[in-house]
XYZ file of C-alpha atoms in Angstrom:
307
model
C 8.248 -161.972 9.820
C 11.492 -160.879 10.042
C 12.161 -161.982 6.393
C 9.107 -160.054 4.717
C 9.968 -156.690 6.885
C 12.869 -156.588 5.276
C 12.021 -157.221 1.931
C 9.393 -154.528 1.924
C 12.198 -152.003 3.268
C 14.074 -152.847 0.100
C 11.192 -152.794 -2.065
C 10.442 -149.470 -0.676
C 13.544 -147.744 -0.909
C 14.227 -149.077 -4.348
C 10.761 -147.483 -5.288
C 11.658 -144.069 -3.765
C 14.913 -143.814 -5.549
C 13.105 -144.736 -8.639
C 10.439 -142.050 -7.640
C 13.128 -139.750 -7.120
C 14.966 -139.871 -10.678
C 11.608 -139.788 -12.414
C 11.001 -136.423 -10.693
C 14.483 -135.260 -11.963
C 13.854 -135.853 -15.161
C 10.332 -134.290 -15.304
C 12.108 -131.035 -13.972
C 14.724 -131.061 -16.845
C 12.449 -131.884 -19.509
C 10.274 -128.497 -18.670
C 13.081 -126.360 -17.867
C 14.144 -126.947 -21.716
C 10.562 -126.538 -22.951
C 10.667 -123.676 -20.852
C 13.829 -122.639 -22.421
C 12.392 -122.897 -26.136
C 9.464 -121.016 -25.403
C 11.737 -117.773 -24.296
C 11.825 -114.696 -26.546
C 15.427 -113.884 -27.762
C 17.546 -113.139 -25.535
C 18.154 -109.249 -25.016
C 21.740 -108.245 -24.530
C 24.117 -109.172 -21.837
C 23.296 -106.889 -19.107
C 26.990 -106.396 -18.322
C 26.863 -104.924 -21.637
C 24.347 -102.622 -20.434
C 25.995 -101.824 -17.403
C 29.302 -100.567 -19.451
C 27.863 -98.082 -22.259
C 26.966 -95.657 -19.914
C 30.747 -95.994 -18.395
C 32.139 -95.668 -21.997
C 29.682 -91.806 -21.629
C 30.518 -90.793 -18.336
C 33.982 -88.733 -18.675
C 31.822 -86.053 -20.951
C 29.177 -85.721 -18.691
C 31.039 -83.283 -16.027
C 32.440 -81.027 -18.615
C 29.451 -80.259 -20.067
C 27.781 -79.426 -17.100
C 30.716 -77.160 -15.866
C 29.813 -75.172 -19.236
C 26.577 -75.154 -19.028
C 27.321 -73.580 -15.215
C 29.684 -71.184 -16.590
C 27.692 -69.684 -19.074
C 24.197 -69.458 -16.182
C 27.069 -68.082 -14.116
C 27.864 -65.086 -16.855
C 24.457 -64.483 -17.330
C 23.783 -63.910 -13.948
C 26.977 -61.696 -13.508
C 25.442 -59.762 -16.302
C 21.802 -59.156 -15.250
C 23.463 -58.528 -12.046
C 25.314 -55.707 -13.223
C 22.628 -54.593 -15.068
C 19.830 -54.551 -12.287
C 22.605 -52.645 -10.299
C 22.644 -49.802 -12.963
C 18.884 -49.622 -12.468
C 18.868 -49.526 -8.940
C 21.841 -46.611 -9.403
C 19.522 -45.062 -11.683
C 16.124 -45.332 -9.592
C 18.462 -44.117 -5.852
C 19.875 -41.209 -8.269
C 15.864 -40.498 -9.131
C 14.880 -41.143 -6.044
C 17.581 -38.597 -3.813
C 16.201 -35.858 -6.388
C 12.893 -36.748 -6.250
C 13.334 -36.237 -2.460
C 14.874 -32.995 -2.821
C 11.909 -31.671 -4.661
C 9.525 -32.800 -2.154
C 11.294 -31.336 0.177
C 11.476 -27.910 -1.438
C 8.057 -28.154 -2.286
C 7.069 -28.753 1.465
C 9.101 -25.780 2.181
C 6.931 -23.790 -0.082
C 3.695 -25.106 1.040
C 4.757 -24.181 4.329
C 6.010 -20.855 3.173
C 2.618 -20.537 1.502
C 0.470 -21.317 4.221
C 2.133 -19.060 6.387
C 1.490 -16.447 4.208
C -2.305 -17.817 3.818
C -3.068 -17.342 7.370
C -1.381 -13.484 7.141
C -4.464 -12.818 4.228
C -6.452 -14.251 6.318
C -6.108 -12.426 9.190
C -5.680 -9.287 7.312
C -9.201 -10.157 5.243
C -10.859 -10.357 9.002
C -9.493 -7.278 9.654
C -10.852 -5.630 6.932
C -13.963 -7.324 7.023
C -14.098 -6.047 10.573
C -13.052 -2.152 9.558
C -14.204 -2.660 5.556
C -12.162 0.587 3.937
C -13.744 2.749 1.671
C -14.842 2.285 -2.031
C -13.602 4.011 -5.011
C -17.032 5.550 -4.867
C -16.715 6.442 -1.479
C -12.989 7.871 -2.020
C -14.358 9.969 -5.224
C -17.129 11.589 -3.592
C -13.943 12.936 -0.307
C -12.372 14.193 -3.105
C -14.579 16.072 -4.938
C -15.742 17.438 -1.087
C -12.145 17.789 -0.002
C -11.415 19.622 -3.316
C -15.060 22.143 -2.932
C -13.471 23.105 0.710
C -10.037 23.471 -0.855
C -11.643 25.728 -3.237
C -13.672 27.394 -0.872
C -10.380 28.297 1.402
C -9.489 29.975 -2.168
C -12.738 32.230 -2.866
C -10.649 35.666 -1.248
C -8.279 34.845 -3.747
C -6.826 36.755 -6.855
C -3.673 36.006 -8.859
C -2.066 39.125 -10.663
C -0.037 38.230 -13.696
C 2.751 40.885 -15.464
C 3.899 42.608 -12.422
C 7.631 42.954 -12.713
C 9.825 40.738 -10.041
C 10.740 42.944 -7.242
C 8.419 45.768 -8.102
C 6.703 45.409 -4.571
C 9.487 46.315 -2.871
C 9.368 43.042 -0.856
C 5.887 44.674 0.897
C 2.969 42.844 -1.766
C 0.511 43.710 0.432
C 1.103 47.596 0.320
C 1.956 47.869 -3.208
C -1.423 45.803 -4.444
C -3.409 48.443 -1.664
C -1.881 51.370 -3.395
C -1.868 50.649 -7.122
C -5.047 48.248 -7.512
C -7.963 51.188 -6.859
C -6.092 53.497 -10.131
C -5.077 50.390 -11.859
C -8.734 49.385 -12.117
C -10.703 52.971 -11.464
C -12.576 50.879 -8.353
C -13.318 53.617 -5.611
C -14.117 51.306 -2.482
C -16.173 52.770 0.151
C -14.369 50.951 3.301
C -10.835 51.038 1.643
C -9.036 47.761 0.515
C -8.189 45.841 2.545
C -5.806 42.671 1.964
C -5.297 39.867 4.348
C -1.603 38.880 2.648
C -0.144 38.534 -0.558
C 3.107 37.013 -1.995
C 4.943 35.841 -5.236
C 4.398 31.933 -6.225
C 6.771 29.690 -6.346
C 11.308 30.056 -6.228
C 12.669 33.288 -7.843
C 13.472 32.680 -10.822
C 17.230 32.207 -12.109
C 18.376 34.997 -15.023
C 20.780 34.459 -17.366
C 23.387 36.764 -18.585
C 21.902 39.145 -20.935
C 18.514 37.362 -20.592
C 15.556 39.733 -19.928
C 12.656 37.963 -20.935
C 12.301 36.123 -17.819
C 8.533 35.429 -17.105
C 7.986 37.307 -13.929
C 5.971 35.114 -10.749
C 2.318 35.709 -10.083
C 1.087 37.405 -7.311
C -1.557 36.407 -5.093
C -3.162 37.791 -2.933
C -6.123 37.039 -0.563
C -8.566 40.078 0.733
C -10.011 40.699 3.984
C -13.847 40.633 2.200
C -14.964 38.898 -0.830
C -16.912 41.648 -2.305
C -13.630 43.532 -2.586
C -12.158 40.540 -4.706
C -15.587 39.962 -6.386
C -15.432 43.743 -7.639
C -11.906 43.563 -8.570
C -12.429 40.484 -10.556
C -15.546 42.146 -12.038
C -13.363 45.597 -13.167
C -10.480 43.533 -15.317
C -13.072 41.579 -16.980
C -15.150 44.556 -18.226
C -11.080 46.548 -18.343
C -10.484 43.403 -20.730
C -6.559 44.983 -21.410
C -5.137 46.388 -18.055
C -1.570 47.951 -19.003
C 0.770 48.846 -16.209
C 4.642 49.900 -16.595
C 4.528 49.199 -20.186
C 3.361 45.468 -19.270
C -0.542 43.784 -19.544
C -1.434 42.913 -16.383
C -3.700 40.015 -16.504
C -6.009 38.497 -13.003
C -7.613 35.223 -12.472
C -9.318 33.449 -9.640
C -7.253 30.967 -7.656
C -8.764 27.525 -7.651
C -6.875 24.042 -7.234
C -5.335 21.978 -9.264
C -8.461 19.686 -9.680
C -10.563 22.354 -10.819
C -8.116 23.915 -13.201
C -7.697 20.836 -14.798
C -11.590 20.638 -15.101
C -11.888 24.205 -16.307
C -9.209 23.650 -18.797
C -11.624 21.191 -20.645
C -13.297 24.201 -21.789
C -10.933 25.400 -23.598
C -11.554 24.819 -27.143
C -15.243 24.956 -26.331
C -14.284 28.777 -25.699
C -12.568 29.296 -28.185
C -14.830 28.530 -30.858
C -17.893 30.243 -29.060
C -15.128 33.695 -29.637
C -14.708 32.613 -33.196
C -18.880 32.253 -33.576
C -19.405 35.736 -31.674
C -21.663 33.328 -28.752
C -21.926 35.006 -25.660
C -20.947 32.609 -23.120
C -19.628 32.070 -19.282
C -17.256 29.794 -17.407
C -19.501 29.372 -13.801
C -17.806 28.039 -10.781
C -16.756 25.297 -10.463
C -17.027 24.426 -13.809
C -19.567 24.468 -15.473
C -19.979 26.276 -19.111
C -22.975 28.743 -19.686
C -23.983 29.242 -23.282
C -26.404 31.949 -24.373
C -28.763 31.381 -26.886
C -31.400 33.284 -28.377
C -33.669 30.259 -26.696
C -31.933 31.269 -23.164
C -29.000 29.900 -21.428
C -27.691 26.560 -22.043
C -25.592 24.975 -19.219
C -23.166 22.105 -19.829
C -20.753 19.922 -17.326
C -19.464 17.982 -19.979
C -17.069 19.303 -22.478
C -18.110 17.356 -25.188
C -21.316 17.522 -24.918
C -21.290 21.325 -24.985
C -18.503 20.942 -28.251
C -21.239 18.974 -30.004
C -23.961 21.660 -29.294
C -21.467 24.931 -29.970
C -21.041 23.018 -33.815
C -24.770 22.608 -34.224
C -24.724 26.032 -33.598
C -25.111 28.346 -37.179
């Protein structure tokens, strides 16, 4: 027993070194098929690893350029944008400024809104008067005016100072022989007076245009039949002078009377009997009767038709 056990041991271990170099060699012979069977071999990687060393010194400089030149370009939109913003605040502060003069003025304006306003109640509340309206006073202001005046005569030619500052006696005394009017209750004047600022002579000069007189009587039939005496007189000479009367109306209705006056004229040249009515209205007589005009030219028109 003891014999055999140890003869197996031997055979055993002999077989498992045996075993064991077998295996070894089975590993070598398919790392080299392994090896043949490789694609070729790509370059040492140490290789690899050192090209980009040979590179790297370059690699900061031309980054520091690159940085230099996005630095300049920034400094340079930067002073740029800070021109526009300079610009736009310059714009801006006047742009301001006008708003705030034109709030001033809207203020100004309203203020002055709310005065039309209030004065446009006011009228609306007390409307004044039209130009219609103011016409129509006038032409009534001007009839009493002239209706104040109807006791009035104006005497023209009377030498200055020939009244002996008393107007009233001197026109009582001289106008009954002057105009041949024999007055049953004597004349009688209210007052009378020169018109107007004596009038300054020069040396030597003696053709100074004497003032008219006028006078106003105490009754109108007095003034109606003096009136009535010069026109049918026509040439009243006194003192070597013509002594001329008219009525005295306003300024209004002289101005309207004096309208007339080529319209008279040529009805003198034609021979046309004709009269100047108060206030002012022309009175043509015709062989068909008398023709009354208010209008100047419409009476000029009919005075030509005239043969």
């Amino acid at each position: 027993m003891p014999n055999t056990t140890r003869g197996a041991s031997k055979t055993t271990t002999t077989t498992g070194i045996g075993g064991s170099k077998s295996t070894e060699d089975a590993s070598m012979r398919q790392a080299k098929a392994n090896a043949n069977q490789r694609p070729p071999s790509s370059p040492p990687r140490s290789g690899m690893e050192e090209a980009p060393a040979a590179d790297s010194p370059s690699v900061p400089g031309e980054v520091a350029r690159e940085l230099a030149k996005l630095y300049a370009l920034i400094l340079e939109k930067s002073d740029s944008h800070d021109k526009k913003l300079e610009e736009i605040r310059i714009t801006t502060c006047a742009t301001e400024s006008k708003l705030v003069d034109i709030a001033s003025r809207i203020s100004n304006v309203e203020g002055r809104l709310g005065f039309l306003e209030d004065a446009q109640e006011r009228l609306e509340a007390n409307p004044p008067a039209t130009s219609k309206e103011v016409e129509v006073l006038r032409e009534k202001l001007d009839d009493v005016e002239n209706r104040e005046r109807r006791c009035n005569l104006r005497f023209v030619g009377f030498p200055e100072s020939c009244e002996n500052n008393d107007a009233v006696a001197f026109l009582e005394g001289i106008i009954p022989t002057l105009f041949d009017i024999d007055f049953a209750k004597g004349l009688e004047i209210d007052r009378a007076h020169r018109l107007g600022a004596m009038p300054r002579r020069q040396d030597g000069d003696q053709s100074t245009r004497p003032r008219a007189i006028i006078a106003r009587f105490l009754r109108f039939q007095d003034r109606e039949c003096i009136a009535e005496a010069a026109r049918k007189k026509g040439n009243v000479i006194w003192g070597g002078r013509r002594i001329m009367v008219f009525p005295d109306y306003s300024r209004m209705l002289n101005e309207k009377r004096a309208k007339f006056k080529d319209c008279k004229k040529l009805l003198h040249d034609k021979n046309i009997r004709f009269s100047l009515n108060y206030p002012a209205v022309l009175v043509v007589k015709t062989a068909q009767g008398p023709m009354r005009f208010e209008d100047h030219k419409r009476a000029m028109s009919f005075i030509h038709s005239l043969n």
